[in-house]
């Protein structure tokens, strides 16, 4: 009797640690994707000559406007006929082409938002082989790099879907390799809630949206909502702690008040 009780307590502890790990990993992933996107997005218009690798915002804040040079200024001594708009179009098209080529060549299943595949997995309509192909390490890497290149090229893509797909990949691979425990729908739903939360920097909005989607094929209990809120809060807290310039991002959405509100 005591042994069964200890095992039950331990399984609950492992479950909440797993959800916390997923939330933190999703927050770190979103931060890296956002920073990488900002870097490529600013690379289209110029280069931080003061310190290579910094995006335009970081460069100007640290070194002033003289630290960031446009491609027109950099190429003027060598290619005087190259305009700033011409270089912008060329680099944007190159980044978008590299994203399409990468996905088409190495993992075509990573194309699109990934939400239909996630919904099929949540409904239990995918076998283990299909899950490994759609949510395995290769899908995770290709989807992440492709998203950074596509968004960095300036394409106005929907980022909520790719974040949900990537969070599902994180949850699937962590549960299969690190924790080695069966993962139920509520845990996968918590990962999706964390992804939606970091996309809009709104943990409770992410929970409500994913809970509404889960209602299509299963009952959402208060325990499930608590799991979602736990992962989503940790994901948003992580990205707020790690992202240095949250309001200046390319992908992340945030509303900023410009005047004081009153009755």
Coordinates of N, CA and C in Angstrom, one line a residue, residues 44-261:
X44 N 19.5 42.0 -43.7 CA 19.0 42.4 -45.1 C 19.3 43.8 -45.4
X45 N 19.4 44.7 -44.4 CA 19.6 46.1 -44.7 C 21.0 46.6 -44.4
X46 N 21.7 45.8 -43.6 CA 23.1 46.3 -43.2 C 23.8 45.3 -42.3
X47 N 24.9 45.8 -41.8 CA 25.8 45.0 -40.9 C 26.3 45.8 -39.8
X48 N 26.4 45.2 -38.6 CA 27.0 45.9 -37.5 C 28.5 45.8 -37.6
X49 N 29.2 46.8 -38.0 CA 30.6 46.8 -38.2 C 31.4 46.9 -36.9
X50 N 30.7 47.4 -35.9 CA 31.4 47.6 -34.6 C 31.6 46.2 -33.9
X51 N 30.6 45.3 -34.1 CA 30.7 44.0 -33.5 C 29.8 43.0 -34.3
X52 N 30.5 42.2 -35.1 CA 29.7 41.3 -36.0 C 28.9 40.3 -35.1
X53 N 27.6 40.1 -35.6 CA 26.7 39.2 -34.9 C 25.6 39.9 -34.2
X54 N 25.8 41.2 -34.0 CA 24.7 41.9 -33.3 C 23.6 42.4 -34.3
X55 N 22.4 42.4 -33.9 CA 21.3 42.9 -34.8 C 21.3 44.4 -34.7
X56 N 20.5 45.1 -35.5 CA 20.5 46.5 -35.6 C 20.2 47.2 -34.3
X57 N 19.2 46.7 -33.6 CA 18.8 47.3 -32.3 C 19.9 47.2 -31.3
X58 N 20.5 46.0 -31.1 CA 21.6 45.9 -30.1 C 22.8 46.7 -30.5
X59 N 23.1 46.8 -31.8 CA 24.3 47.5 -32.3 C 24.1 49.0 -32.0
X60 N 23.0 49.5 -32.3 CA 22.8 51.0 -32.1 C 22.7 51.3 -30.6
X61 N 22.1 50.5 -29.8 CA 22.1 50.7 -28.4 C 23.5 50.7 -27.8
X62 N 24.3 49.8 -28.3 CA 25.7 49.7 -27.7 C 26.7 50.6 -28.3
X63 N 26.6 50.9 -29.6 CA 27.7 51.6 -30.3 C 27.2 52.8 -31.0
X64 N 25.9 53.1 -30.9 CA 25.4 54.3 -31.6 C 25.1 54.0 -33.1
X65 N 24.5 55.0 -33.8 CA 24.1 54.8 -35.2 C 25.3 54.6 -36.1
X66 N 26.5 55.1 -35.7 CA 27.7 54.9 -36.5 C 28.2 53.5 -36.5
X67 N 27.7 52.7 -35.6 CA 28.2 51.3 -35.5 C 27.5 50.4 -36.5
X68 N 26.4 50.8 -37.1 CA 25.6 50.0 -38.0 C 25.7 50.7 -39.4
X69 N 26.2 49.9 -40.4 CA 26.3 50.4 -41.8 C 25.4 49.7 -42.7
X70 N 24.8 50.4 -43.6 CA 23.9 49.8 -44.6 C 24.8 49.2 -45.7
X71 N 24.2 48.3 -46.5 CA 24.9 47.6 -47.6 C 25.3 48.6 -48.7
X72 N 24.5 49.6 -48.8 CA 24.8 50.6 -49.8 C 26.1 51.3 -49.5
X73 N 26.3 51.6 -48.2 CA 27.5 52.3 -47.7 C 28.7 51.3 -47.8
X74 N 28.5 50.1 -47.5 CA 29.6 49.1 -47.5 C 30.1 48.7 -48.9
X75 N 29.1 48.7 -49.8 CA 29.5 48.2 -51.2 C 29.7 49.4 -52.1
X76 N 29.6 50.6 -51.6 CA 29.7 51.8 -52.5 C 31.1 51.8 -53.2
X77 N 32.2 51.6 -52.4 CA 33.6 51.6 -53.1 C 33.8 50.5 -54.1
X78 N 33.1 49.4 -54.0 CA 33.3 48.2 -54.9 C 32.2 48.1 -56.0
X79 N 30.9 48.3 -55.6 CA 29.8 48.2 -56.5 C 29.0 49.4 -56.4
X80 N 29.4 50.5 -57.0 CA 28.7 51.8 -56.8 C 27.2 51.8 -57.4
X81 N 26.9 50.8 -58.2 CA 25.6 50.8 -58.8 C 24.6 50.0 -58.0
X82 N 25.0 49.3 -57.0 CA 24.1 48.5 -56.1 C 23.4 49.5 -55.1
X83 N 22.1 49.5 -55.2 CA 21.3 50.4 -54.3 C 21.0 49.6 -53.0
X84 N 20.5 50.3 -52.1 CA 20.1 49.7 -50.8 C 18.9 48.8 -51.0
X85 N 17.9 49.2 -51.8 CA 16.7 48.4 -52.1 C 17.1 47.2 -52.9
X86 N 18.0 47.3 -53.8 CA 18.5 46.1 -54.6 C 19.1 45.0 -53.7
X87 N 19.9 45.4 -52.8 CA 20.6 44.5 -51.9 C 19.5 43.9 -50.9
X88 N 18.6 44.7 -50.5 CA 17.5 44.2 -49.6 C 16.7 43.1 -50.3
X89 N 16.3 43.3 -51.6 CA 15.5 42.4 -52.3 C 16.3 41.1 -52.5
X90 N 17.6 41.2 -52.9 CA 18.4 40.1 -53.2 C 18.6 39.2 -51.9
X91 N 18.9 39.8 -50.8 CA 19.2 39.0 -49.6 C 17.9 38.4 -49.1
X92 N 16.8 39.1 -49.2 CA 15.5 38.6 -48.8 C 15.1 37.4 -49.6
X93 N 15.3 37.5 -50.9 CA 15.0 36.3 -51.8 C 15.9 35.2 -51.5
X94 N 17.1 35.4 -51.2 CA 18.1 34.4 -50.9 C 17.7 33.6 -49.6
X95 N 17.4 34.3 -48.6 CA 17.0 33.7 -47.3 C 15.7 32.9 -47.5
X96 N 14.7 33.4 -48.2 CA 13.5 32.7 -48.4 C 13.7 31.4 -49.2
X97 N 14.6 31.6 -50.3 CA 14.9 30.4 -51.1 C 15.7 29.3 -50.3
X98 N 16.6 29.7 -49.4 CA 17.3 28.8 -48.6 C 16.4 28.0 -47.7
X99 N 15.4 28.7 -47.1 CA 14.4 28.1 -46.2 C 13.6 27.0 -47.0
X100 N 13.1 27.4 -48.2 CA 12.4 26.5 -49.0 C 13.2 25.3 -49.4
X101 N 14.5 25.5 -49.8 CA 15.3 24.5 -50.3 C 15.7 23.5 -49.2
X102 N 15.9 24.1 -48.0 CA 16.3 23.2 -46.8 C 15.1 22.3 -46.5
X103 N 13.9 22.8 -46.4 CA 12.8 22.0 -46.1 C 12.4 21.0 -47.2
X104 N 12.5 21.4 -48.4 CA 12.1 20.5 -49.5 C 13.2 19.4 -49.7
X105 N 14.4 19.7 -49.4 CA 15.5 18.7 -49.6 C 15.6 17.7 -48.5
X106 N 15.4 18.1 -47.2 CA 15.7 17.3 -46.1 C 14.5 16.8 -45.3
X107 N 13.4 17.6 -45.2 CA 12.3 17.2 -44.5 C 11.0 17.9 -45.0
X108 N 10.4 17.4 -46.0 CA 9.2 18.1 -46.6 C 8.1 18.1 -45.6
X109 N 8.0 17.2 -44.7 CA 6.9 17.2 -43.7 C 6.9 18.4 -42.8
X110 N 8.1 19.1 -42.7 CA 8.2 20.3 -41.9 C 7.5 21.5 -42.5
X111 N 7.1 21.4 -43.7 CA 6.4 22.6 -44.4 C 5.1 22.9 -43.8
X112 N 4.7 24.1 -43.9 CA 3.4 24.5 -43.3 C 3.4 24.8 -41.8
X113 N 2.3 25.0 -41.3 CA 2.2 25.4 -39.9 C 2.5 24.2 -38.9
X114 N 2.1 23.0 -39.3 CA 2.3 21.8 -38.5 C 1.1 21.6 -37.5
X115 N 0.1 22.5 -37.5 CA -1.0 22.3 -36.6 C -1.9 21.1 -36.9
X116 N -2.2 20.9 -38.2 CA -3.0 19.7 -38.6 C -2.3 18.4 -38.1
X117 N -1.0 18.3 -38.2 CA -0.3 17.1 -37.7 C -0.4 17.0 -36.2
X118 N -0.3 18.1 -35.5 CA -0.4 18.1 -34.1 C -1.8 17.6 -33.6
X119 N -2.8 18.1 -34.3 CA -4.2 17.8 -34.0 C -4.5 16.3 -34.2
X120 N -3.9 15.7 -35.3 CA -4.1 14.3 -35.5 C -3.4 13.5 -34.4
X121 N -2.2 14.0 -34.0 CA -1.5 13.3 -32.9 C -2.3 13.3 -31.6
X122 N -2.9 14.5 -31.3 CA -3.6 14.6 -30.1 C -4.9 13.7 -30.1
X123 N -5.4 13.5 -31.2 CA -6.6 12.6 -31.4 C -6.2 11.2 -31.4
X124 N -4.9 10.8 -31.4 CA -4.5 9.4 -31.4 C -4.6 8.8 -32.8
X125 N -4.6 9.6 -33.9 CA -4.8 9.0 -35.2 C -3.4 8.8 -35.9
X126 N -2.3 8.9 -35.2 CA -1.0 8.7 -35.8 C -0.3 7.6 -35.1
X127 N 0.3 6.7 -35.8 CA 1.1 5.6 -35.2 C 2.5 6.1 -34.8
X128 N 3.2 5.2 -34.1 CA 4.5 5.6 -33.6 C 5.5 6.0 -34.7
X129 N 5.4 5.3 -35.8 CA 6.3 5.6 -36.9 C 6.0 7.0 -37.5
X130 N 4.8 7.4 -37.7 CA 4.4 8.7 -38.2 C 4.8 9.8 -37.2
X131 N 4.6 9.5 -35.9 CA 5.0 10.5 -34.9 C 6.5 10.8 -34.9
X132 N 7.3 9.7 -35.0 CA 8.7 9.8 -35.1 C 9.2 10.6 -36.3
X133 N 8.5 10.5 -37.4 CA 8.8 11.2 -38.6 C 8.4 12.7 -38.6
X134 N 7.2 12.9 -38.0 CA 6.7 14.3 -38.0 C 7.2 15.1 -36.8
X135 N 7.6 14.5 -35.7 CA 8.0 15.2 -34.5 C 9.4 14.8 -34.0
X136 N 10.1 14.1 -34.7 CA 11.5 13.7 -34.3 C 12.5 14.8 -34.3
X137 N 13.7 14.5 -34.0 CA 14.8 15.5 -33.9 C 15.0 16.2 -35.2
X138 N 15.0 15.4 -36.4 CA 15.2 16.1 -37.7 C 14.1 17.1 -38.0
X139 N 12.9 16.7 -37.7 CA 11.8 17.7 -37.9 C 12.0 18.9 -37.1
X140 N 12.4 18.7 -35.8 CA 12.6 19.9 -34.9 C 13.7 20.8 -35.5
X141 N 14.8 20.3 -35.9 CA 15.9 21.1 -36.4 C 15.6 21.8 -37.7
X142 N 15.0 21.1 -38.6 CA 14.7 21.7 -39.9 C 13.6 22.7 -39.8
X143 N 12.6 22.5 -38.9 CA 11.5 23.4 -38.7 C 12.1 24.7 -38.1
X144 N 13.0 24.6 -37.1 CA 13.5 25.7 -36.4 C 14.3 26.6 -37.4
X145 N 15.3 26.0 -38.1 CA 16.1 26.7 -39.0 C 15.3 27.3 -40.1
X146 N 14.4 26.5 -40.7 CA 13.5 27.1 -41.8 C 12.7 28.2 -41.3
X147 N 12.2 28.2 -40.1 CA 11.4 29.3 -39.6 C 12.2 30.6 -39.4
X148 N 13.4 30.4 -38.9 CA 14.3 31.6 -38.8 C 14.6 32.2 -40.1
X149 N 15.0 31.4 -41.1 CA 15.3 31.9 -42.4 C 14.1 32.6 -43.1
X150 N 13.0 31.9 -43.0 CA 11.8 32.4 -43.7 C 11.3 33.7 -43.0
X151 N 11.2 33.8 -41.7 CA 10.8 35.0 -41.0 C 11.9 36.1 -41.2
X152 N 13.2 35.7 -41.1 CA 14.2 36.6 -41.3 C 14.3 37.3 -42.7
X153 N 13.7 36.6 -43.7 CA 13.7 37.1 -45.0 C 12.7 38.2 -45.2
X154 N 11.8 38.4 -44.2 CA 10.8 39.4 -44.2 C 9.4 38.9 -44.6
X155 N 9.3 37.6 -44.8 CA 8.0 37.0 -45.1 C 7.1 37.1 -43.9
X156 N 5.9 37.6 -44.1 CA 4.9 37.7 -43.0 C 4.2 36.4 -42.8
X157 N 4.9 35.4 -42.2 CA 4.3 34.1 -42.0 C 3.6 34.0 -40.6
X158 N 2.7 33.1 -40.5 CA 2.1 32.9 -39.2 C 3.0 32.1 -38.3
X159 N 3.3 32.6 -37.2 CA 4.3 31.9 -36.3 C 3.7 31.1 -35.2
X160 N 2.4 31.3 -34.9 CA 1.8 30.5 -33.9 C 1.8 29.0 -34.2
X161 N 1.5 28.7 -35.4 CA 1.5 27.2 -35.8 C 2.8 26.6 -35.7
X162 N 3.9 27.2 -36.3 CA 5.2 26.6 -36.2 C 5.7 26.5 -34.7
X163 N 5.3 27.5 -33.9 CA 5.7 27.3 -32.5 C 5.0 26.2 -31.8
X164 N 3.7 25.9 -32.2 CA 3.0 24.8 -31.6 C 3.6 23.5 -32.1
X165 N 4.0 23.4 -33.3 CA 4.6 22.2 -33.9 C 5.9 22.0 -33.2
X166 N 6.7 23.0 -33.0 CA 8.0 22.9 -32.4 C 7.9 22.5 -30.9
X167 N 6.9 23.1 -30.2 CA 6.7 22.7 -28.8 C 6.3 21.2 -28.7
X168 N 5.5 20.8 -29.6 CA 5.1 19.4 -29.6 C 6.3 18.5 -29.8
X169 N 7.2 18.9 -30.7 CA 8.4 18.2 -30.9 C 9.3 18.1 -29.6
X170 N 9.3 19.2 -28.9 CA 10.1 19.3 -27.6 C 9.5 18.3 -26.7
X171 N 8.2 18.3 -26.5 CA 7.5 17.4 -25.6 C 7.6 16.0 -26.0
X172 N 7.5 15.7 -27.2 CA 7.6 14.3 -27.7 C 9.0 13.7 -27.5
X173 N 10.0 14.5 -27.8 CA 11.4 14.0 -27.7 C 11.8 13.9 -26.3
X174 N 11.5 14.9 -25.5 CA 11.8 14.8 -24.0 C 11.2 13.6 -23.4
X175 N 9.9 13.4 -23.7 CA 9.2 12.3 -23.0 C 9.7 11.0 -23.5
X176 N 10.2 10.9 -24.7 CA 10.7 9.6 -25.2 C 12.1 9.3 -24.9
X177 N 13.0 10.3 -24.7 CA 14.4 10.1 -24.5 C 14.9 10.4 -23.0
X178 N 14.4 11.4 -22.4 CA 14.9 11.8 -21.1 C 14.0 11.3 -20.0
X179 N 12.7 11.5 -20.0 CA 11.9 11.1 -18.9 C 11.4 9.6 -19.1
X180 N 11.3 9.2 -20.4 CA 10.9 7.8 -20.7 C 9.6 7.4 -20.0
X181 N 8.6 8.2 -20.1 CA 7.3 7.9 -19.5 C 6.2 8.1 -20.5
X182 N 5.1 7.4 -20.4 CA 4.0 7.7 -21.3 C 3.5 9.1 -21.2
X183 N 3.2 9.7 -22.3 CA 2.7 11.1 -22.2 C 1.3 11.1 -22.7
X184 N 0.4 11.8 -21.8 CA -1.0 11.8 -22.2 C -1.3 13.1 -23.0
X185 N -2.5 13.2 -23.4 CA -2.9 14.4 -24.2 C -2.8 15.7 -23.4
X186 N -3.0 15.7 -22.1 CA -2.9 16.9 -21.4 C -1.5 17.5 -21.3
X187 N -0.5 16.6 -21.3 CA 0.9 17.0 -21.3 C 1.3 17.6 -22.7
X188 N 0.8 16.9 -23.7 CA 1.1 17.5 -25.1 C 0.3 18.9 -25.2
X189 N -0.9 18.9 -24.6 CA -1.6 20.2 -24.7 C -0.9 21.3 -23.9
X190 N -0.3 20.9 -22.8 CA 0.5 21.9 -22.1 C 1.6 22.5 -22.9
X191 N 2.3 21.6 -23.7 CA 3.4 22.1 -24.5 C 2.8 23.1 -25.6
X192 N 1.7 22.7 -26.1 CA 1.0 23.6 -27.1 C 0.6 24.9 -26.5
X193 N 0.1 24.9 -25.3 CA -0.3 26.1 -24.6 C 1.0 27.0 -24.3
X194 N 2.1 26.4 -24.0 CA 3.3 27.1 -23.8 C 3.8 27.8 -25.1
X195 N 3.6 27.1 -26.2 CA 4.0 27.6 -27.5 C 3.1 28.8 -27.8
X196 N 1.8 28.7 -27.7 CA 0.9 29.8 -28.0 C 1.1 30.9 -27.1
X197 N 1.5 30.6 -25.8 CA 1.7 31.7 -24.9 C 2.9 32.5 -25.2
X198 N 4.0 31.9 -25.6 CA 5.2 32.7 -26.0 C 5.0 33.4 -27.3
X199 N 4.2 32.9 -28.2 CA 3.9 33.6 -29.4 C 3.3 35.0 -29.2
X200 N 2.4 35.1 -28.2 CA 1.7 36.3 -27.9 C 2.1 36.9 -26.5
X201 N 3.1 36.3 -25.9 CA 3.5 36.7 -24.5 C 2.3 36.8 -23.6
X202 N 1.5 35.8 -23.7 CA 0.2 35.7 -22.9 C -0.1 34.3 -22.4
X203 N 0.3 34.0 -21.2 CA 0.2 32.6 -20.7 C -1.3 32.1 -20.6
X204 N -2.1 33.0 -20.1 CA -3.5 32.5 -19.9 C -4.3 32.5 -21.2
X205 N -3.9 33.4 -22.2 CA -4.5 33.4 -23.5 C -4.2 32.1 -24.2
X206 N -2.9 31.6 -24.1 CA -2.5 30.4 -24.6 C -3.2 29.2 -24.1
X207 N -3.4 29.2 -22.7 CA -4.2 28.1 -22.1 C -5.6 28.0 -22.6
X208 N -6.3 29.2 -22.7 CA -7.7 29.2 -23.1 C -7.8 28.7 -24.5
X209 N -6.9 29.2 -25.4 CA -7.0 28.8 -26.8 C -6.8 27.3 -27.0
X210 N -5.8 26.7 -26.3 CA -5.5 25.3 -26.5 C -6.6 24.5 -25.8
X211 N -7.1 24.9 -24.7 CA -8.2 24.2 -24.0 C -9.5 24.2 -24.9
X212 N -9.7 25.2 -25.6 CA -10.8 25.2 -26.6 C -10.6 24.2 -27.7
X213 N -9.4 24.1 -28.1 CA -9.1 23.1 -29.2 C -9.2 21.7 -28.7
X214 N -8.8 21.5 -27.5 CA -8.8 20.1 -26.9 C -10.3 19.7 -26.6
X215 N -11.2 20.6 -26.4 CA -12.6 20.3 -26.2 C -13.2 19.6 -27.4
X216 N -12.6 19.7 -28.6 CA -13.1 19.0 -29.7 C -13.1 17.5 -29.6
X217 N -12.2 17.0 -28.8 CA -12.1 15.5 -28.7 C -11.9 15.0 -27.3
X218 N -11.8 15.8 -26.3 CA -11.8 15.3 -24.9 C -12.2 16.4 -24.0
X219 N -12.6 16.0 -22.8 CA -13.1 16.9 -21.8 C -11.9 17.6 -21.1
X220 N -11.9 18.9 -21.0 CA -10.8 19.6 -20.4 C -11.1 19.8 -18.9
X221 N -10.3 19.2 -18.0 CA -10.6 19.3 -16.6 C -9.8 20.4 -16.0
X222 N -10.1 20.8 -14.7 CA -9.3 21.9 -14.0 C -7.8 21.4 -13.9
X223 N -7.6 20.1 -13.7 CA -6.2 19.6 -13.6 C -5.4 19.9 -14.9
X224 N -6.1 19.7 -16.0 CA -5.5 19.9 -17.3 C -5.2 21.4 -17.5
X225 N -6.1 22.3 -17.1 CA -5.8 23.7 -17.2 C -4.7 24.1 -16.3
X226 N -4.5 23.5 -15.1 CA -3.4 23.8 -14.2 C -2.1 23.4 -14.9
X227 N -2.1 22.3 -15.5 CA -0.9 21.8 -16.2 C -0.5 22.8 -17.3
X228 N -1.5 23.2 -18.1 CA -1.2 24.2 -19.2 C -0.7 25.5 -18.6
X229 N -1.3 26.0 -17.6 CA -0.9 27.2 -17.0 C 0.5 27.2 -16.5
X230 N 0.9 26.0 -15.9 CA 2.2 25.8 -15.3 C 3.3 25.9 -16.4
X231 N 3.0 25.2 -17.5 CA 4.0 25.2 -18.6 C 4.0 26.6 -19.3
X232 N 2.9 27.2 -19.5 CA 2.8 28.5 -20.2 C 3.4 29.6 -19.4
X233 N 3.2 29.6 -18.1 CA 3.8 30.6 -17.2 C 5.3 30.5 -17.2
X234 N 5.8 29.3 -17.1 CA 7.3 29.1 -17.2 C 7.9 29.5 -18.5
X235 N 7.2 29.2 -19.6 CA 7.7 29.5 -20.9 C 7.7 31.1 -21.1
X236 N 6.7 31.8 -20.7 CA 6.7 33.2 -20.8 C 7.7 33.9 -19.9
X237 N 7.8 33.3 -18.7 CA 8.8 33.8 -17.7 C 10.2 33.7 -18.3
X238 N 10.5 32.5 -18.9 CA 11.8 32.3 -19.5 C 12.1 33.2 -20.6
X239 N 11.2 33.5 -21.5 CA 11.5 34.3 -22.6 C 11.6 35.8 -22.1
X240 N 10.9 36.2 -21.1 CA 11.0 37.5 -20.6 C 12.4 37.7 -19.9
X241 N 12.9 36.6 -19.3 CA 14.2 36.7 -18.6 C 15.3 36.7 -19.5
X242 N 15.2 36.0 -20.7 CA 16.3 35.8 -21.6 C 16.3 36.8 -22.7
X243 N 15.2 37.3 -23.2 CA 15.1 38.2 -24.3 C 15.5 39.6 -23.9
X244 N 16.5 40.2 -24.4 CA 17.0 41.5 -24.0 C 16.1 42.6 -24.4
X245 N 15.5 42.5 -25.6 CA 14.7 43.6 -26.2 C 13.3 43.0 -26.7
X246 N 12.5 42.7 -25.7 CA 11.2 42.0 -26.1 C 10.3 42.8 -27.0
X247 N 10.3 44.1 -26.8 CA 9.3 44.9 -27.5 C 9.8 45.2 -28.9
X248 N 11.0 44.9 -29.3 CA 11.6 45.2 -30.6 C 11.7 44.0 -31.5
X249 N 11.0 42.9 -31.1 CA 11.2 41.7 -31.9 C 10.4 41.7 -33.2
X250 N 10.8 40.7 -34.1 CA 10.1 40.6 -35.4 C 8.9 39.6 -35.3
X251 N 9.1 38.6 -34.5 CA 8.1 37.5 -34.5 C 7.1 37.7 -33.3
X252 N 7.6 38.0 -32.1 CA 6.8 38.1 -31.0 C 5.8 39.2 -31.0
X253 N 4.6 39.0 -30.5 CA 3.5 40.0 -30.6 C 3.3 40.5 -29.2
X254 N 3.3 41.8 -29.0 CA 3.0 42.4 -27.7 C 2.3 43.8 -27.9
X255 N 1.4 44.1 -27.0 CA 0.7 45.4 -27.0 C 1.3 46.3 -26.0
X256 N 1.7 47.5 -26.4 CA 2.3 48.4 -25.5 C 1.4 49.6 -25.4
X257 N 1.1 50.0 -24.1 CA 0.2 51.2 -23.9 C 1.0 52.5 -24.2
X258 N 0.4 53.4 -24.9 CA 1.1 54.7 -25.2 C 0.5 55.8 -24.4
X259 N -0.5 55.5 -23.6 CA -1.1 56.5 -22.7 C -1.7 55.8 -21.5
X260 N -1.8 56.6 -20.4 CA -2.3 56.0 -19.2 C -3.8 55.8 -19.3
X261 N -4.3 54.7 -18.9 CA -5.7 54.4 -19.0 C -6.5 54.9 -17.7

